[in-house]
Amino acid sequence: MKNEFGLTEEQLDLKAFAKEFAENELLERSKDIDHNHGEFPMDVFKKFCDAGFNSMFLPESLGGQGLSTMDVMLVNEEFATVDAGFICSATTGEFGMEPILLFGNDMQKQLYADFILSGKLGAFCLTEANAGSDASATRTTAVRDGNDYIINGSKCFITSGGLADVFTVFATVDKSLGTKGISCFIIEKDRPGVSVGKAEDKMGMVLSNTAELVFQDVRIPADHLVGEEGQGFKIAMTCLDRSRGVNSYGAMGIMQRAFDEAVKYANQRVTFGKPIIKHQAVQFLLADMQIAVTTSRNLLYHCARMCDKGIYDARLGAITKTFISDNAMKVTEDAVQVLGGYGYSREYPVEKLMRDAKLQQIFEGTNQIQRMVIGRSLIQK
Ligand code: COS
């Protein structure tokens, strides 16, 4: 097998295992759910957990498999090539646990890990109706009451919001302190006052669940505070520094699939007496797509390898996220162009990929916010 990225034998086997599972269990379902605007397939997620994919990221000390960021990312990328929406929702347990793995104590780690190990999902809850790009505008409140905190507010656009059983929620203990009032809490779904609001009806990434969450006088023990009071904004930013880069596996998978479909079609479709891949106009489109795929993957793997060294760099994460998602958008558009009328038809997979690609430029911080992060990092002190 061609191994241009220098993966180990174990990593190649892991990728092959994930690819086979995703193609067998997800490919047909993905098409059907997308076309019919269905929901996240819980039955596939159950098999995903039974196969051990959900606990790969969890350290062995917490009962998981302790795989590296690179290994987990390789698996996720294979799933994203089949359906980015599914793997986006299926991995929110990991994303939701990031604040706890990086800043939580042993009790909190085990509490959350037990949800993952029993096949439950978690979710990372930062965004609010008026605090999206401006995450510091968080209005959800946390008020200390004896040995408890009482949480009030609502979160929106939460990936797996309607599926998860445990949430990491960012709330302010004092609005006047701005970012320094924001704190991070663990909230279990079964606590009185937690409710799930409307699920978003999205143009793409249909298999992922995106929902609103409401917290009304939700009482949680004070030991559910992750890190210290006022540390929440830094916790959220640090997690995003890590996740924005490696979570670009979604955009990478979408791009790879669009490219593969375009190459396959261009080799089969004949015009003017030859396959269209022999026309220079099409070749140039495909060559640009190949450049995007190869450079994006290099960046993605570099980012994952840096995370495995414990380096979560805000600028690198922002560059990776922006570069790969912008390329995913371009490559999927060009794939539709290569397939022509068939590309625009729902019968072929590329129009779905173009719809799925669009969200990659928006979530985990819009690409405009990423450019702001990169730009600010260039200001000399
Ligand atoms: N890592 C660690 N700390 C960070 C940080 C980072 N990447 N970025 C900012 N901080 C710290 C700053 O150092 C500052 O701390 P001090 O006051 O101690 O110096 C504090 O956080 C506030 O920083 P800043 O003033 O830069 O915050 P802003 O309100 O200007 O906003 C952005 C910063 C825009 C980067 C932030 O709001 C953001 O990332 N928005 C997008 C949110 C997002 O991605 N949402 C997606 C949904 S979650 S999937």
Short mmCIF file of C-alpha atoms and ligand atoms in Angstrom, two decimals:
data_model
loop_
_atom_site.label_atom_id
_atom_site.label_comp_id
_atom_site.label_asym_id
_atom_site.label_seq_id
_atom_site.Cartn_x
_atom_site.Cartn_y
_atom_site.Cartn_z
CA MET A 1 0.00 0.00 0.00
CA LYS A 2 1.20 3.51 -0.83
CA ASN A 3 2.30 5.16 2.37
CA GLU A 4 3.30 8.70 1.48
CA PHE A 5 2.74 9.99 5.02
CA GLY A 6 5.02 7.52 6.75
CA LEU A 7 2.34 5.82 8.84
CA THR A 8 3.24 2.74 10.89
CA GLU A 9 1.92 -0.74 10.09
CA GLU A 10 -0.40 -0.45 13.11
CA GLN A 11 -1.77 2.86 11.85
CA LEU A 12 -2.36 1.45 8.37
CA ASP A 13 -4.23 -1.50 9.92
CA LEU A 14 -6.28 0.83 12.10
CA LYS A 15 -7.22 2.94 9.07
CA ALA A 16 -8.20 -0.17 7.11
CA PHE A 17 -10.33 -1.40 10.03
CA ALA A 18 -12.15 1.95 10.27
CA LYS A 19 -12.63 2.16 6.50
CA GLU A 20 -14.15 -1.31 6.29
CA PHE A 21 -16.46 -0.65 9.24
CA ALA A 22 -17.60 2.72 7.87
CA GLU A 23 -18.22 1.39 4.37
CA ASN A 24 -20.16 -1.62 5.65
CA GLU A 25 -22.19 0.03 8.37
CA LEU A 26 -22.55 3.63 7.29
CA LEU A 27 -22.32 4.22 3.56
CA GLU A 28 -25.84 3.23 2.53
CA ARG A 29 -27.43 4.62 5.69
CA SER A 30 -25.68 7.93 5.14
CA LYS A 31 -27.25 8.36 1.71
CA ASP A 32 -30.69 7.45 2.96
CA ILE A 33 -30.61 9.65 6.06
CA ASP A 34 -29.24 12.63 4.14
CA HIS A 35 -31.88 12.34 1.41
CA ASN A 36 -34.72 11.93 3.86
CA HIS A 37 -33.51 14.45 6.42
CA GLY A 38 -33.33 11.73 9.03
CA GLU A 39 -31.50 11.60 12.32
CA PHE A 40 -28.21 10.43 13.76
CA PRO A 41 -28.27 6.60 13.47
CA MET A 42 -28.04 5.45 17.07
CA ASP A 43 -27.91 1.80 16.00
CA VAL A 44 -24.73 2.46 13.99
CA PHE A 45 -23.31 4.41 16.93
CA LYS A 46 -23.97 1.38 19.17
CA LYS A 47 -21.92 -0.82 16.83
CA PHE A 48 -19.29 1.93 16.71
CA CYS A 49 -19.02 1.72 20.51
CA ASP A 50 -19.05 -2.10 20.48
CA ALA A 51 -16.10 -2.00 18.08
CA GLY A 52 -14.29 0.27 20.57
CA PHE A 53 -14.10 3.39 18.40
CA ASN A 54 -15.65 5.63 21.06
CA SER A 55 -13.07 4.88 23.76
CA MET A 56 -9.91 4.98 21.65
CA PHE A 57 -9.06 8.50 22.88
CA LEU A 58 -9.62 7.70 26.57
CA PRO A 59 -6.44 7.07 28.58
CA GLU A 60 -5.93 3.48 29.72
CA SER A 61 -5.92 4.69 33.33
CA LEU A 62 -9.59 5.64 32.84
CA GLY A 63 -10.56 2.39 31.14
CA GLY A 64 -9.97 3.48 27.55
CA GLN A 65 -7.51 2.38 24.90
CA GLY A 66 -5.13 5.31 25.19
CA LEU A 67 -4.49 5.77 21.50
CA SER A 68 -2.55 8.80 20.30
CA THR A 69 -4.21 11.89 18.83
CA MET A 70 -2.77 10.87 15.47
CA ASP A 71 -4.26 7.36 15.68
CA VAL A 72 -7.70 8.61 16.66
CA MET A 73 -7.57 11.27 13.96
CA LEU A 74 -6.75 8.65 11.31
CA VAL A 75 -9.80 6.65 12.33
CA ASN A 76 -12.03 9.72 12.33
CA GLU A 77 -10.77 10.75 8.91
CA GLU A 78 -11.81 7.38 7.46
CA PHE A 79 -15.30 7.81 8.89
CA ALA A 80 -15.49 11.38 7.56
CA THR A 81 -14.72 10.10 4.07
CA VAL A 82 -17.95 8.12 4.33
CA ASP A 83 -20.03 10.59 6.36
CA ALA A 84 -18.60 13.64 8.14
CA GLY A 85 -21.86 14.36 9.94
CA PHE A 86 -21.94 10.96 11.62
CA ILE A 87 -18.39 11.11 12.93
CA CYS A 88 -18.82 14.73 14.01
CA SER A 89 -21.64 13.74 16.37
CA ALA A 90 -20.11 10.37 17.30
CA THR A 91 -16.97 12.07 18.65
CA THR A 92 -18.52 14.84 20.75
CA GLY A 93 -17.83 12.70 23.80
CA GLU A 94 -14.16 13.32 23.18
CA PHE A 95 -14.61 17.01 22.40
CA GLY A 96 -16.79 17.43 25.49
CA MET A 97 -14.23 15.70 27.67
CA GLU A 98 -11.29 17.78 26.48
CA PRO A 99 -11.74 20.48 29.16
CA ILE A 100 -11.78 17.75 31.80
CA LEU A 101 -8.82 15.80 30.42
CA LEU A 102 -6.77 19.00 30.27
CA PHE A 103 -7.99 20.82 33.40
CA GLY A 104 -10.16 18.47 35.49
CA ASN A 105 -9.34 16.36 38.55
CA ASP A 106 -9.36 12.55 38.83
CA MET A 107 -12.92 12.37 40.15
CA GLN A 108 -14.20 14.47 37.21
CA LYS A 109 -12.22 12.44 34.67
CA GLN A 110 -13.68 9.17 35.95
CA LEU A 111 -17.19 10.59 36.19
CA TYR A 112 -17.09 11.62 32.53
CA ALA A 113 -15.18 8.52 31.37
CA ASP A 114 -17.91 6.30 32.83
CA PHE A 115 -20.43 7.94 30.49
CA ILE A 116 -18.18 7.27 27.49
CA LEU A 117 -17.47 3.68 28.51
CA SER A 118 -21.18 2.95 28.80
CA GLY A 119 -21.75 4.10 25.22
CA LYS A 120 -23.11 7.55 26.04
CA LEU A 121 -22.29 10.80 24.30
CA GLY A 122 -21.05 14.06 25.77
CA ALA A 123 -21.15 17.59 24.35
CA PHE A 124 -19.11 20.79 24.54
CA CYS A 125 -21.45 23.72 25.26
CA LEU A 126 -19.98 27.13 24.61
CA THR A 127 -22.11 28.86 21.96
CA GLU A 128 -25.14 30.96 22.82
CA ALA A 129 -27.57 32.91 20.64
CA ASN A 130 -25.60 36.10 21.30
CA ALA A 131 -22.21 34.54 21.99
CA GLY A 132 -20.98 32.72 18.90
CA SER A 133 -17.88 34.31 17.43
CA ASP A 134 -17.79 36.57 20.50
CA ALA A 135 -17.50 33.75 23.01
CA SER A 136 -16.78 36.21 25.83
CA ALA A 137 -20.39 37.45 25.64
CA THR A 138 -21.58 34.30 27.46
CA ARG A 139 -24.80 35.02 29.38
CA THR A 140 -25.45 31.65 31.00
CA THR A 141 -24.94 32.21 34.73
CA ALA A 142 -23.59 30.09 37.57
CA VAL A 143 -24.42 31.24 41.09
CA ARG A 144 -22.75 29.64 44.10
CA ASP A 145 -25.24 28.42 46.72
CA GLY A 146 -23.59 26.61 49.64
CA ASN A 147 -22.00 23.45 48.27
CA ASP A 148 -23.74 23.82 44.92
CA TYR A 149 -23.89 26.03 41.85
CA ILE A 150 -27.17 26.97 40.22
CA ILE A 151 -27.01 27.26 36.43
CA ASN A 152 -29.40 29.32 34.30
CA GLY A 153 -29.28 30.03 30.59
CA SER A 154 -29.35 28.40 27.22
CA LYS A 155 -26.85 27.16 24.63
CA CYS A 156 -27.42 26.78 20.91
CA PHE A 157 -25.90 24.99 17.92
CA ILE A 158 -24.62 22.31 20.28
CA THR A 159 -23.33 19.29 18.35
CA SER A 160 -25.01 16.19 19.82
CA GLY A 161 -27.00 18.50 22.12
CA GLY A 162 -30.04 16.28 21.67
CA LEU A 163 -28.11 13.01 22.07
CA ALA A 164 -25.62 13.58 24.86
CA ASP A 165 -26.03 12.55 28.48
CA VAL A 166 -23.32 14.76 29.92
CA PHE A 167 -22.27 18.30 29.06
CA THR A 168 -19.33 20.60 29.68
CA VAL A 169 -20.98 23.99 30.00
CA PHE A 170 -19.39 27.43 30.06
CA ALA A 171 -21.18 29.92 32.31
CA THR A 172 -20.28 33.19 33.99
CA VAL A 173 -20.07 33.60 37.75
CA ASP A 174 -19.85 37.39 37.33
CA LYS A 175 -20.75 39.13 34.07
CA SER A 176 -18.88 42.29 35.09
CA LEU A 177 -15.60 40.33 34.94
CA GLY A 178 -15.96 39.58 31.21
CA THR A 179 -13.81 36.65 30.12
CA LYS A 180 -12.44 36.35 33.67
CA GLY A 181 -15.90 35.49 35.03
CA ILE A 182 -16.44 32.53 32.72
CA SER A 183 -16.16 29.10 34.34
CA CYS A 184 -16.52 25.53 33.12
CA PHE A 185 -18.94 23.01 34.66
CA ILE A 186 -19.94 19.38 34.19
CA ILE A 187 -23.70 18.97 33.97
CA GLU A 188 -25.46 15.63 33.66
CA LYS A 189 -28.55 15.60 31.46
CA ASP A 190 -30.73 13.92 34.09
CA ARG A 191 -30.48 16.82 36.54
CA PRO A 192 -33.81 18.63 37.08
CA GLY A 193 -34.01 21.76 34.95
CA VAL A 194 -32.02 20.46 31.97
CA SER A 195 -34.02 20.33 28.76
CA VAL A 196 -33.30 19.91 25.08
CA GLY A 197 -34.74 22.56 22.78
CA LYS A 198 -35.21 22.47 19.04
CA ALA A 199 -32.88 20.54 16.76
CA GLU A 200 -31.52 22.53 13.79
CA ASP A 201 -32.73 21.61 10.31
CA LYS A 202 -29.45 21.98 8.42
CA MET A 203 -28.52 22.15 4.71
CA GLY A 204 -25.72 19.60 5.23
CA MET A 205 -24.04 17.44 7.88
CA VAL A 206 -27.54 16.01 8.26
CA LEU A 207 -26.42 12.95 10.26
CA SER A 208 -25.01 15.10 13.02
CA ASN A 209 -27.41 16.31 15.65
CA THR A 210 -27.32 20.03 16.44
CA ALA A 211 -29.62 21.24 19.19
CA GLU A 212 -30.42 23.93 21.71
CA LEU A 213 -30.06 23.23 25.42
CA VAL A 214 -31.85 25.00 28.24
CA PHE A 215 -30.68 25.08 31.87
CA GLN A 216 -33.30 26.34 34.28
CA ASP A 217 -32.27 26.51 37.94
CA VAL A 218 -30.09 23.45 37.47
CA ARG A 219 -28.39 22.60 40.74
CA ILE A 220 -24.99 20.89 40.49
CA PRO A 221 -22.47 20.09 43.21
CA ALA A 222 -19.56 22.54 43.46
CA ASP A 223 -17.16 19.69 42.67
CA HIS A 224 -18.51 19.82 39.09
CA LEU A 225 -16.55 23.05 38.52
CA VAL A 226 -13.68 22.18 36.15
CA GLY A 227 -10.47 24.00 37.03
CA GLU A 228 -11.00 27.22 38.92
CA GLU A 229 -13.69 29.87 38.90
CA GLY A 230 -12.91 32.35 36.12
CA GLN A 231 -10.64 29.93 34.27
CA GLY A 232 -13.38 28.84 31.82
CA PHE A 233 -12.54 31.14 28.93
CA LYS A 234 -8.94 29.99 28.88
CA ILE A 235 -10.10 26.39 29.15
CA ALA A 236 -12.42 26.85 26.16
CA MET A 237 -9.73 28.60 24.10
CA THR A 238 -7.09 25.97 24.92
CA CYS A 239 -9.46 23.17 23.92
CA LEU A 240 -10.25 24.97 20.68
CA ASP A 241 -6.53 25.47 20.02
CA ARG A 242 -6.20 21.70 20.08
CA SER A 243 -9.45 20.67 18.46
CA ARG A 244 -9.63 23.12 15.55
CA GLY A 245 -6.59 21.57 13.94
CA VAL A 246 -7.17 17.86 14.51
CA ASN A 247 -10.94 18.09 14.02
CA SER A 248 -10.21 19.18 10.47
CA TYR A 249 -10.30 15.43 9.74
CA GLY A 250 -13.97 16.19 8.86
CA ALA A 251 -13.12 18.62 6.08
CA MET A 252 -10.27 16.33 5.01
CA GLY A 253 -12.54 13.31 4.65
CA ILE A 254 -15.10 15.30 2.68
CA MET A 255 -12.39 16.64 0.37
CA GLN A 256 -10.84 13.21 -0.20
CA ARG A 257 -14.19 11.66 -1.10
CA ALA A 258 -15.08 14.50 -3.50
CA PHE A 259 -11.69 14.13 -5.17
CA ASP A 260 -12.03 10.34 -5.48
CA GLU A 261 -15.50 10.68 -7.01
CA ALA A 262 -14.27 13.30 -9.49
CA VAL A 263 -11.28 11.19 -10.58
CA LYS A 264 -13.46 8.09 -10.96
CA TYR A 265 -16.03 9.95 -13.03
CA ALA A 266 -13.43 11.70 -15.18
CA ASN A 267 -11.90 8.33 -16.10
CA GLN A 268 -15.27 6.88 -17.10
CA ARG A 269 -17.10 9.73 -18.79
CA VAL A 270 -16.35 10.05 -22.49
CA THR A 271 -16.76 13.25 -24.53
CA PHE A 272 -15.32 14.15 -27.93
CA GLY A 273 -14.17 10.55 -28.29
CA LYS A 274 -12.08 10.24 -25.10
CA PRO A 275 -12.47 10.06 -21.31
CA ILE A 276 -12.79 13.62 -19.98
CA ILE A 277 -9.67 13.10 -17.83
CA LYS A 278 -7.72 13.32 -21.08
CA HIS A 279 -9.00 16.87 -21.69
CA GLN A 280 -6.58 19.40 -20.27
CA ALA A 281 -9.41 21.58 -18.90
CA VAL A 282 -10.47 18.71 -16.63
CA GLN A 283 -6.92 17.59 -15.87
CA PHE A 284 -6.07 21.04 -14.53
CA LEU A 285 -9.10 21.02 -12.25
CA LEU A 286 -8.12 17.57 -10.94
CA ALA A 287 -4.49 18.59 -10.52
CA ASP A 288 -5.51 21.56 -8.36
CA MET A 289 -7.72 19.23 -6.33
CA GLN A 290 -4.81 16.83 -5.86
CA ILE A 291 -2.61 19.70 -4.66
CA ALA A 292 -5.30 20.70 -2.14
CA VAL A 293 -5.70 17.12 -0.87
CA THR A 294 -1.98 16.48 -0.42
CA THR A 295 -1.12 19.81 1.21
CA SER A 296 -4.15 19.67 3.50
CA ARG A 297 -3.33 16.17 4.69
CA ASN A 298 0.27 17.15 5.38
CA LEU A 299 -0.93 20.01 7.54
CA LEU A 300 -3.52 17.88 9.32
CA TYR A 301 -1.02 15.14 10.19
CA HIS A 302 1.56 17.70 11.28
CA CYS A 303 -1.04 19.23 13.61
CA ALA A 304 -1.97 15.84 15.11
CA ARG A 305 1.69 14.97 15.64
CA MET A 306 2.22 18.32 17.40
CA CYS A 307 -0.74 17.58 19.69
CA ASP A 308 0.87 14.24 20.54
CA LYS A 309 3.90 16.23 21.67
CA GLY A 310 1.59 18.28 23.92
CA ILE A 311 1.85 21.37 21.71
CA TYR A 312 -1.55 23.01 21.17
CA ASP A 313 -0.76 26.09 19.16
CA ALA A 314 -3.57 28.59 18.53
CA ARG A 315 -2.06 29.86 15.29
CA LEU A 316 -1.33 26.38 13.89
CA GLY A 317 -4.85 25.22 14.79
CA ALA A 318 -6.37 28.27 13.10
CA ILE A 319 -4.19 27.86 9.99
CA THR A 320 -5.03 24.16 9.73
CA LYS A 321 -8.75 24.68 10.20
CA THR A 322 -8.96 27.52 7.70
CA PHE A 323 -6.75 25.96 5.06
CA ILE A 324 -8.41 22.56 5.09
CA SER A 325 -12.01 23.76 5.27
CA ASP A 326 -11.52 26.40 2.55
CA ASN A 327 -9.93 23.72 0.38
CA ALA A 328 -12.74 21.29 1.14
CA MET A 329 -15.23 23.88 -0.09
CA LYS A 330 -13.24 24.53 -3.27
CA VAL A 331 -12.60 20.85 -4.00
CA THR A 332 -16.25 19.87 -3.51
CA GLU A 333 -17.38 22.72 -5.77
CA ASP A 334 -14.91 21.60 -8.42
CA ALA A 335 -16.02 17.99 -8.05
CA VAL A 336 -19.58 19.10 -8.81
CA GLN A 337 -18.18 20.94 -11.86
CA VAL A 338 -16.32 17.84 -13.11
CA LEU A 339 -19.49 15.77 -12.86
CA GLY A 340 -21.50 18.54 -14.54
CA GLY A 341 -25.26 17.99 -14.46
CA TYR A 342 -24.75 14.70 -12.65
CA GLY A 343 -22.77 16.54 -9.99
CA TYR A 344 -25.78 18.71 -9.28
CA SER A 345 -28.07 15.69 -9.11
CA ARG A 346 -28.82 14.06 -5.77
CA GLU A 347 -28.22 10.71 -7.44
CA TYR A 348 -24.46 11.28 -7.19
CA PRO A 349 -22.67 11.94 -3.89
CA VAL A 350 -20.83 15.17 -4.66
CA GLU A 351 -23.66 17.66 -4.07
CA LYS A 352 -23.98 16.29 -0.52
CA LEU A 353 -20.25 16.71 -0.02
CA MET A 354 -20.50 20.35 -1.12
CA ARG A 355 -23.28 20.93 1.42
CA ASP A 356 -21.31 19.13 4.13
CA ALA A 357 -18.19 21.16 3.32
CA LYS A 358 -19.88 24.50 3.95
CA LEU A 359 -20.26 23.90 7.69
CA GLN A 360 -16.54 23.22 8.02
CA GLN A 361 -15.90 26.91 7.27
CA ILE A 362 -18.37 27.96 9.95
CA PHE A 363 -18.20 25.72 13.03
CA GLU A 364 -15.46 25.59 15.68
CA GLY A 365 -14.95 29.29 15.00
CA THR A 366 -15.69 30.77 11.58
CA ASN A 367 -12.80 31.10 9.19
CA GLN A 368 -13.02 34.86 9.70
CA ILE A 369 -12.36 34.31 13.44
CA GLN A 370 -9.45 32.01 12.52
CA ARG A 371 -7.94 34.77 10.39
CA MET A 372 -8.36 37.10 13.36
CA VAL A 373 -6.46 34.63 15.58
CA ILE A 374 -3.69 34.32 12.97
CA GLY A 375 -3.57 38.09 12.41
CA ARG A 376 -3.42 38.88 16.14
CA SER A 377 -0.59 36.39 16.57
CA LEU A 378 1.50 38.53 14.21
CA ILE A 379 1.27 41.69 16.33
CA GLN A 380 4.71 42.28 17.80
CA LYS A 381 4.71 42.96 21.52
N1 COS B 1 -5.43 30.18 24.41
C1 COS B 1 -5.34 30.57 25.71
N2 COS B 1 -5.82 31.77 26.14
C2 COS B 1 -6.39 32.58 25.24
C3 COS B 1 -6.51 32.26 23.89
C4 COS B 1 -6.00 31.01 23.48
N3 COS B 1 -6.06 30.61 22.21
N4 COS B 1 -7.12 33.26 23.23
C5 COS B 1 -7.37 34.19 24.14
N5 COS B 1 -6.93 33.79 25.36
C6 COS B 1 -6.96 34.53 26.61
C7 COS B 1 -6.23 35.85 26.41
O1 COS B 1 -4.85 35.70 26.69
C8 COS B 1 -6.90 36.74 27.42
O2 COS B 1 -6.38 36.48 28.71
P1 COS B 1 -5.78 37.67 29.60
O3 COS B 1 -6.91 38.63 29.78
O4 COS B 1 -5.36 36.98 30.84
O5 COS B 1 -4.66 38.23 28.79
C9 COS B 1 -8.35 36.24 27.41
O6 COS B 1 -8.31 34.89 26.92
C10 COS B 1 -9.25 37.07 26.53
O7 COS B 1 -8.67 37.09 25.25
P2 COS B 1 -9.11 38.10 24.12
O8 COS B 1 -9.20 39.48 24.68
O9 COS B 1 -8.23 37.88 22.94
O10 COS B 1 -10.59 37.60 23.80
P3 COS B 1 -11.63 38.11 22.75
O11 COS B 1 -12.91 38.33 23.45
O12 COS B 1 -11.08 39.24 21.95
O13 COS B 1 -11.89 36.86 21.77
C11 COS B 1 -11.62 35.05 20.26
C12 COS B 1 -11.03 35.94 21.38
C13 COS B 1 -12.27 35.82 19.15
C14 COS B 1 -10.41 34.32 19.70
C15 COS B 1 -12.65 34.05 20.87
O14 COS B 1 -13.80 34.74 21.31
C16 COS B 1 -13.03 32.95 19.93
O15 COS B 1 -12.29 32.01 19.73
N6 COS B 1 -14.24 33.04 19.33
C17 COS B 1 -14.77 31.97 18.52
C18 COS B 1 -15.46 30.97 19.39
C19 COS B 1 -15.63 29.66 18.71
O16 COS B 1 -14.72 29.10 18.13
N7 COS B 1 -16.85 29.13 18.76
C20 COS B 1 -17.13 27.88 18.16
C21 COS B 1 -18.05 27.14 19.01
S1 COS B 1 -17.32 26.05 20.06
S2 COS B 1 -17.29 24.47 18.91
#
